[in-house]
Short mmCIF file of C-alpha atoms (C1' of nucleotides) in Angstrom, two decimals:
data_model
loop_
_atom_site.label_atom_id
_atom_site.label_comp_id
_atom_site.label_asym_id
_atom_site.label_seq_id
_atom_site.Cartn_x
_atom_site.Cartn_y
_atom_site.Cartn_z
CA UNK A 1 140.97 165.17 58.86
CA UNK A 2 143.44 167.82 57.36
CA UNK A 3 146.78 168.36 56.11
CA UNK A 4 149.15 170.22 57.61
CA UNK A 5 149.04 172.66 55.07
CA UNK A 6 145.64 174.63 55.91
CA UNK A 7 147.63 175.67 59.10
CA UNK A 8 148.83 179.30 59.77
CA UNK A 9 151.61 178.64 62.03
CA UNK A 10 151.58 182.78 62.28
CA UNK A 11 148.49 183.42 63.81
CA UNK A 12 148.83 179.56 65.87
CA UNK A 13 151.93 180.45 67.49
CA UNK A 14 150.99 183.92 68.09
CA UNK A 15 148.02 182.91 70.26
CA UNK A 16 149.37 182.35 73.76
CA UNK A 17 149.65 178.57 73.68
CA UNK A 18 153.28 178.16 73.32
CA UNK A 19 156.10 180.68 73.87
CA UNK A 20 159.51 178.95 72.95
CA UNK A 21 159.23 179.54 68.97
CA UNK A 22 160.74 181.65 66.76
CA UNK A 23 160.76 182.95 62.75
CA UNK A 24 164.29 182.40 61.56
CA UNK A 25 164.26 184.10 57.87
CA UNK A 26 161.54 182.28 56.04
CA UNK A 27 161.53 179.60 58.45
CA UNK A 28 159.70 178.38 62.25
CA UNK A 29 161.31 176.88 64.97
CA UNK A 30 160.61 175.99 68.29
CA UNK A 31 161.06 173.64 71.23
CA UNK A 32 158.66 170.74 72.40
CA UNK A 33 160.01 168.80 75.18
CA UNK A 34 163.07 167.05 73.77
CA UNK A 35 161.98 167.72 70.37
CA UNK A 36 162.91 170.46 67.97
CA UNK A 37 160.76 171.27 65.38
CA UNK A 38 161.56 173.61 61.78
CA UNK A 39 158.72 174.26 59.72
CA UNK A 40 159.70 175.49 56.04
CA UNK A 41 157.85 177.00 53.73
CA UNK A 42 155.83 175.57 51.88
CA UNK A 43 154.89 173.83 55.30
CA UNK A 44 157.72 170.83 55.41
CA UNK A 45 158.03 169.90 58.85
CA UNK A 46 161.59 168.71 59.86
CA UNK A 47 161.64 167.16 62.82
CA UNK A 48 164.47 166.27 65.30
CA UNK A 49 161.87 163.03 67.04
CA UNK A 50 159.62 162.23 64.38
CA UNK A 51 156.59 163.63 66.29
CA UNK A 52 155.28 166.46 64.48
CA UNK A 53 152.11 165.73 63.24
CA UNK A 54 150.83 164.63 66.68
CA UNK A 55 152.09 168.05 67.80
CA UNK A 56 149.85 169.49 64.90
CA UNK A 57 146.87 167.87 65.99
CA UNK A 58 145.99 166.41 62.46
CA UNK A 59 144.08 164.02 64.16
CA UNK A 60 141.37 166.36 64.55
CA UNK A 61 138.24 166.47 62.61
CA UNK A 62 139.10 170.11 62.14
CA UNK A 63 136.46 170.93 59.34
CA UNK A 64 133.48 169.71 62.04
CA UNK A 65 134.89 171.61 64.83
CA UNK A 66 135.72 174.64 63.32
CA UNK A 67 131.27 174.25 62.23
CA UNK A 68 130.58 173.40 65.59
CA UNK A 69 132.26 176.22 67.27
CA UNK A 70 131.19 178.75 64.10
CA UNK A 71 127.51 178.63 65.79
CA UNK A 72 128.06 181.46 68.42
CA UNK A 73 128.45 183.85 66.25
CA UNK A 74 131.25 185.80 67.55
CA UNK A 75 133.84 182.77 67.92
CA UNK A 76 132.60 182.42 63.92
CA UNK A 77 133.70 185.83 62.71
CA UNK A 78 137.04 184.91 64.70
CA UNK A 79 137.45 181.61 62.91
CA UNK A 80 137.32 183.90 59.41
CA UNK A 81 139.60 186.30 60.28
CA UNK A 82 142.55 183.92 61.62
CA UNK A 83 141.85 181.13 59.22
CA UNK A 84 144.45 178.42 60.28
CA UNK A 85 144.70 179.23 63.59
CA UNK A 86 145.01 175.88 65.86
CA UNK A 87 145.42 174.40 68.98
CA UNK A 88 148.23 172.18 69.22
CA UNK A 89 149.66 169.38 71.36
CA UNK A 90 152.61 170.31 73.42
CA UNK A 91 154.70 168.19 75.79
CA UNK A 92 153.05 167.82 78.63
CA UNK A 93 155.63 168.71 81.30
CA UNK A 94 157.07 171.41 79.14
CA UNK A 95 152.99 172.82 79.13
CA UNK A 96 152.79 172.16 82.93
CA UNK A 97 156.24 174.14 84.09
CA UNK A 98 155.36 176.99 81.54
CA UNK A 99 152.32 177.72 82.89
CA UNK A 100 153.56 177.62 86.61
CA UNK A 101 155.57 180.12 85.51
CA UNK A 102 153.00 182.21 83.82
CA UNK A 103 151.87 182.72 86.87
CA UNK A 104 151.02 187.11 87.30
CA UNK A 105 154.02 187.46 83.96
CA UNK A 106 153.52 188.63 80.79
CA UNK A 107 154.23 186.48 77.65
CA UNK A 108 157.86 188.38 76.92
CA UNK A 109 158.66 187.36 80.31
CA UNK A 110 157.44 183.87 80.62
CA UNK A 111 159.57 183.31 77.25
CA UNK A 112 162.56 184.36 78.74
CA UNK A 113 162.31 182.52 81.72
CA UNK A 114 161.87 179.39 79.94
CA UNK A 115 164.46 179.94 77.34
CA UNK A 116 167.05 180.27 80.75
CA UNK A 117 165.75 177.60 81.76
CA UNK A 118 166.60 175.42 78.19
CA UNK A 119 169.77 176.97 78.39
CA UNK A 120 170.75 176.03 81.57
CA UNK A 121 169.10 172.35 81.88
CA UNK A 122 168.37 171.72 77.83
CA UNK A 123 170.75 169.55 75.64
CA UNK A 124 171.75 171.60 72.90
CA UNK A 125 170.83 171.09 69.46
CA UNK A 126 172.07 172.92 66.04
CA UNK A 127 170.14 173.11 62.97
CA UNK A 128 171.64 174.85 60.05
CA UNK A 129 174.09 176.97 62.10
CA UNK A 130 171.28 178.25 64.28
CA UNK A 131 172.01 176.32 68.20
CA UNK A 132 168.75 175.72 69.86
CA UNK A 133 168.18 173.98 73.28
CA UNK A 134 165.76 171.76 73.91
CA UNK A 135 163.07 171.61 77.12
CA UNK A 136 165.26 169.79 80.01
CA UNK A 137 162.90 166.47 81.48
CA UNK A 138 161.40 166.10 84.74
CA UNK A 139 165.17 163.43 85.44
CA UNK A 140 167.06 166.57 84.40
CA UNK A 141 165.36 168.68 86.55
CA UNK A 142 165.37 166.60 89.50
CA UNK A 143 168.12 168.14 91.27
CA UNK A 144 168.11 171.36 90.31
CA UNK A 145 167.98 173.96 93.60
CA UNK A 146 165.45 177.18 94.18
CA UNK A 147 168.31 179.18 93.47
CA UNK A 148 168.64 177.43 90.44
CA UNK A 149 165.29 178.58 89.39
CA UNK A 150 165.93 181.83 90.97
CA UNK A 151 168.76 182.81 88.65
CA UNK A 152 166.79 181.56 85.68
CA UNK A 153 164.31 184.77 86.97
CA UNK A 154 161.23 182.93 88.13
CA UNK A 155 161.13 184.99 91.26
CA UNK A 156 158.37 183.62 93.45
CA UNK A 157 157.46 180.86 90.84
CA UNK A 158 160.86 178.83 91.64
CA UNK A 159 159.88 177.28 94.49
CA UNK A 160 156.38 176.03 92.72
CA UNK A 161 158.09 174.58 89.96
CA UNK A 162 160.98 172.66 92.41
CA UNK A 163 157.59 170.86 93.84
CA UNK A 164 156.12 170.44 90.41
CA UNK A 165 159.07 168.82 89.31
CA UNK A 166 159.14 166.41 92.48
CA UNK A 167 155.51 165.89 92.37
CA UNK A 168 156.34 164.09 88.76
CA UNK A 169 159.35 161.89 89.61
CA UNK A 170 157.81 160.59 92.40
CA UNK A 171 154.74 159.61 90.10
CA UNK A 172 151.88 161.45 92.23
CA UNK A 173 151.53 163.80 88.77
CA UNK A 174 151.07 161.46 85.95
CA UNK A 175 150.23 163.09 82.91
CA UNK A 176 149.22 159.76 80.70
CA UNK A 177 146.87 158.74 83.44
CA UNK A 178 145.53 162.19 83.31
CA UNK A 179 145.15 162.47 79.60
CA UNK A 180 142.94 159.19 80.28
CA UNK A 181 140.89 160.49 82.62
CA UNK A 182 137.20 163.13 82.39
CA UNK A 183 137.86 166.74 82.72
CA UNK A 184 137.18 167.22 86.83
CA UNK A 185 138.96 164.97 87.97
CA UNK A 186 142.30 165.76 85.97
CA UNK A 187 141.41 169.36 86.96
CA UNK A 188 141.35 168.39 90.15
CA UNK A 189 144.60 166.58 90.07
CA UNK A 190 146.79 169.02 88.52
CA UNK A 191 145.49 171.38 91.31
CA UNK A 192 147.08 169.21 93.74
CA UNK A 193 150.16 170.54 92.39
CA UNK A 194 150.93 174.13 94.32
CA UNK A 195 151.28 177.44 91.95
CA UNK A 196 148.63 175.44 90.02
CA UNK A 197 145.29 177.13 90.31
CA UNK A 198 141.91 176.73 88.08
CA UNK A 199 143.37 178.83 84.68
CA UNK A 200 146.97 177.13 85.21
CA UNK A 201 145.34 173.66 85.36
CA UNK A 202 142.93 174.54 82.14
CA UNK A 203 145.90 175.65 80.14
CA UNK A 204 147.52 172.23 80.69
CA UNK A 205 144.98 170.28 80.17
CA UNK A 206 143.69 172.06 76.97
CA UNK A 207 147.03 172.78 75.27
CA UNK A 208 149.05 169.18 75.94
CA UNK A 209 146.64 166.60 77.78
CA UNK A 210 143.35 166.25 75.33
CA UNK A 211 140.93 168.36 77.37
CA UNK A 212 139.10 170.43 74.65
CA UNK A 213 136.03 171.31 77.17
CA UNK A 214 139.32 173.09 78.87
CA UNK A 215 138.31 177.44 78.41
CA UNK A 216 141.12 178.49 80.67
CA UNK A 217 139.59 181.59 82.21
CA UNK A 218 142.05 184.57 82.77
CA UNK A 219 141.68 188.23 83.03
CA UNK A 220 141.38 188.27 79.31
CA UNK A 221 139.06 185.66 78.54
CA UNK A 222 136.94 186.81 81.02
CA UNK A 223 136.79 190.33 80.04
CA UNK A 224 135.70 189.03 76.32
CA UNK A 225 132.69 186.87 78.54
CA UNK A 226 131.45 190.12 80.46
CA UNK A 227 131.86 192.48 77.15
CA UNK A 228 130.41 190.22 74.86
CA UNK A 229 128.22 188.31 76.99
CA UNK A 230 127.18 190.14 79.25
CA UNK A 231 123.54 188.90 79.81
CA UNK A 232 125.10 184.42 79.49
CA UNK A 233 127.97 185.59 81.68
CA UNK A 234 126.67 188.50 83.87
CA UNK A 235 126.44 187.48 87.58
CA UNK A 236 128.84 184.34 87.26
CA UNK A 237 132.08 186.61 86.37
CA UNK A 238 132.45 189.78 89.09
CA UNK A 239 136.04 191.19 89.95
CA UNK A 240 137.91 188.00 91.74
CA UNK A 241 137.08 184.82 90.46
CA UNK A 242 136.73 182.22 93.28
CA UNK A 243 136.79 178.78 93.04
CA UNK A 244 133.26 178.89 93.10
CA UNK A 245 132.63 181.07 90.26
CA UNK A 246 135.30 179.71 88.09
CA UNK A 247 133.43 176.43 88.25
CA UNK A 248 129.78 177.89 87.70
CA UNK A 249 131.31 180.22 84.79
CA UNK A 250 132.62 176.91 83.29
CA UNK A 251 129.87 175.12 83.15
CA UNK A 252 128.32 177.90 81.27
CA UNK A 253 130.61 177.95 79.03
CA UNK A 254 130.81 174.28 78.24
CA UNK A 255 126.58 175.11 78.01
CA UNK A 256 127.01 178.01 75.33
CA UNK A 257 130.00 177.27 73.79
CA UNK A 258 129.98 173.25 73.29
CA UNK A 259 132.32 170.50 73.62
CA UNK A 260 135.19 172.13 71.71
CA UNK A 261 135.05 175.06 74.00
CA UNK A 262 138.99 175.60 74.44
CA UNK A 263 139.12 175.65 70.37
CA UNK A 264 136.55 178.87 71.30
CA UNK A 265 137.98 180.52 73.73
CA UNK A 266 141.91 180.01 71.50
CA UNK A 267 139.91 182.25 68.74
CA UNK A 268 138.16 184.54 71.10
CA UNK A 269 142.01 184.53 72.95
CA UNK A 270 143.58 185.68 69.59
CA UNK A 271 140.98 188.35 68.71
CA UNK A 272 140.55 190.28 71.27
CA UNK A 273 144.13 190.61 72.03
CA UNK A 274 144.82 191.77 68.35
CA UNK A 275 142.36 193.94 68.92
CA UNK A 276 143.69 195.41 72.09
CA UNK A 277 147.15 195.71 70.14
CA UNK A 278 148.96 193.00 72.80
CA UNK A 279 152.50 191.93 71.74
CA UNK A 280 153.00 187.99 71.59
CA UNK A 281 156.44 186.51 71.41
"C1'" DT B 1 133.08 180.84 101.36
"C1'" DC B 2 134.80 185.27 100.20
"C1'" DA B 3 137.69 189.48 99.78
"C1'" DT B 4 142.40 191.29 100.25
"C1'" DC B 5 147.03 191.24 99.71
"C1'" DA B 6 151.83 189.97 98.87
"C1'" DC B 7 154.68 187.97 95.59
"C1'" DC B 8 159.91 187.98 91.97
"C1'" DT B 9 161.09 190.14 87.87
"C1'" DG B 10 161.73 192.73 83.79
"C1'" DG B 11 159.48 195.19 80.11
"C1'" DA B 12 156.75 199.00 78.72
"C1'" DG B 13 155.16 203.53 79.31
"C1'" DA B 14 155.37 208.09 81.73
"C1'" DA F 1 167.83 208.27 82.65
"C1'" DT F 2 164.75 206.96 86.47
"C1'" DC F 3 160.56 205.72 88.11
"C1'" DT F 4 156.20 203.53 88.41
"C1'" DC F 5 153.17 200.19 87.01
"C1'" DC F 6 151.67 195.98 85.55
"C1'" DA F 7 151.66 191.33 83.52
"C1'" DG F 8 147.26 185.19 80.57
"C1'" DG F 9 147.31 183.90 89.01
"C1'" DT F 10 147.75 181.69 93.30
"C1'" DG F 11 148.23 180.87 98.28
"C1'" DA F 12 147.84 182.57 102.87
"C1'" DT F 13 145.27 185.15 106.10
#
DNA sequence: TCATCACCTGGAGA
DNA sequence: ATCTCCAGGTGAT
């Protein structure tokens, strides 16, 4: 177990996982689901549901995770140099619609389409003469139109999120059920959903719905597989992945890297964009 | 099953 | 300023 306190909300938040947070002066905040949370320093956690140390993932036996992982060797010099770096919980439809519209974006963009999207559909919320708006629900967004969506700048993503959104009100997309369930066949499930391929579905599952064996593999993750595996990784990982070779490069993952393979590839994420000099929010 | 290609948009770099 | 290029992919052909 562990205390919120051994978390570095810098390096967590700048990590690609979430992308409606902000530093405010000496302070965090940011939006999950309906919830807003503040984070003072030293770490106080004010939040607007009560929910915050779910979001944190205290639950987790971080100390045996972070050994686990620590074994390939390169994940371990990542876990010393962003010490405090986590995964975290998020809302699951808030995860699901943000990565539909991560689709072919970059993370400045995909944070300004969602914060259009809080303004327009979100209830608003102020906190210390800041106004924040929170993530609007699946009821909210029931009846919202593709031109909506369009003027909140998803482009081509609108109409994926319009069906997301139904497929969730009418109960085909259930994300408790799926939190329940093994890893293939929620994969499977959320890929049911269109504008939600392999990497989309990974990200939801691993960063909201309990699926640490999740390694969502993108054009960065599997650029860090082919540099710094090249001889694990080699034939699995060519120029387009196809639903073939996502699956095979996977399993080899879940082979080398363990069961805690998304709290892998989160470090491996962080370092090699640092490294690369990529902005985050 | 696989390789190509189009796709909205806005930020970053030339 | 103006332009081109590209960004944490996916679906259709």
């Amino acid at each position: 177990m562990q205390t919120s306190s051994t978390i570095n909300l810098n390096y967590t938040i700048n990590s690609g996982q979430v992308f409606l947070w902000d530093k405010i002066g000496d302070m965090w905040a940011g939006i999950n689901g309906d919830d807003l949370l503040v984070i003072k320093d030293p770490f106080q956690i004010i939040s607007s549901q009560k929910k915050a140390s779910h979001f944190f993932r205290l639950d987790d036996n971080i100390t045996k995770t972070l050994s686990a992982i620590s074994k390939d060797s390169l994940v371990g010099k990542a876990v010393r140099q962003f010490p405090g770096l986590r995964l975290l919980r998020q809302d699951p439809f808030q995860c699901y619609i943000s990565f539909i519209c991560s689709s072919n974006s970059s993370i400045r963009n995909i944070r300004n389409m969602l914060t259009r999207l809080c303004v327009k559909f979100g209830n608003k919320i102020e906190f210390e003469n800041h106004e924040f708006f929170t993530f609007p629900s699946a009821e909210k967004l029931a009846n919202v139109t593709t031109k909506d969506l369009l003027s909140c700048g998803l482009g081509f993503r609108a109409k994926y999120v319009r069906d997301a959104v139904k497929a969730v009100n009418s109960g085909r997309i259930e994300f408790e059920s799926i939190r329940k369930t093994d890893y293939k066949t929620s994969l499977e499930t959320l890929k049911t959903v269109k504008g939600i391929g392999n990497k989309i579905a990974d990200c939801i599952l691993l960063f909201s719905l309990d699926k640490l064996e999740s390694f969502p593999i993108d054009r960065w993750t599997n650029r860090i597989l082919q540099k710094y595996y090249p001889k694990i990784f080699d034939s699995a990982g060519g120029k387009s992945l196809t639903e073939k070779k996502y699956a095979i490069l996977h399993e080899k993952i879940v082979d080398h890297f363990g069961p805690y393979a998304g709290y892998s590839q989160q470090f491996l994420f962080k370092l090699e964009r640092d490294l690369n000099k990529k902005n985050w929010l």
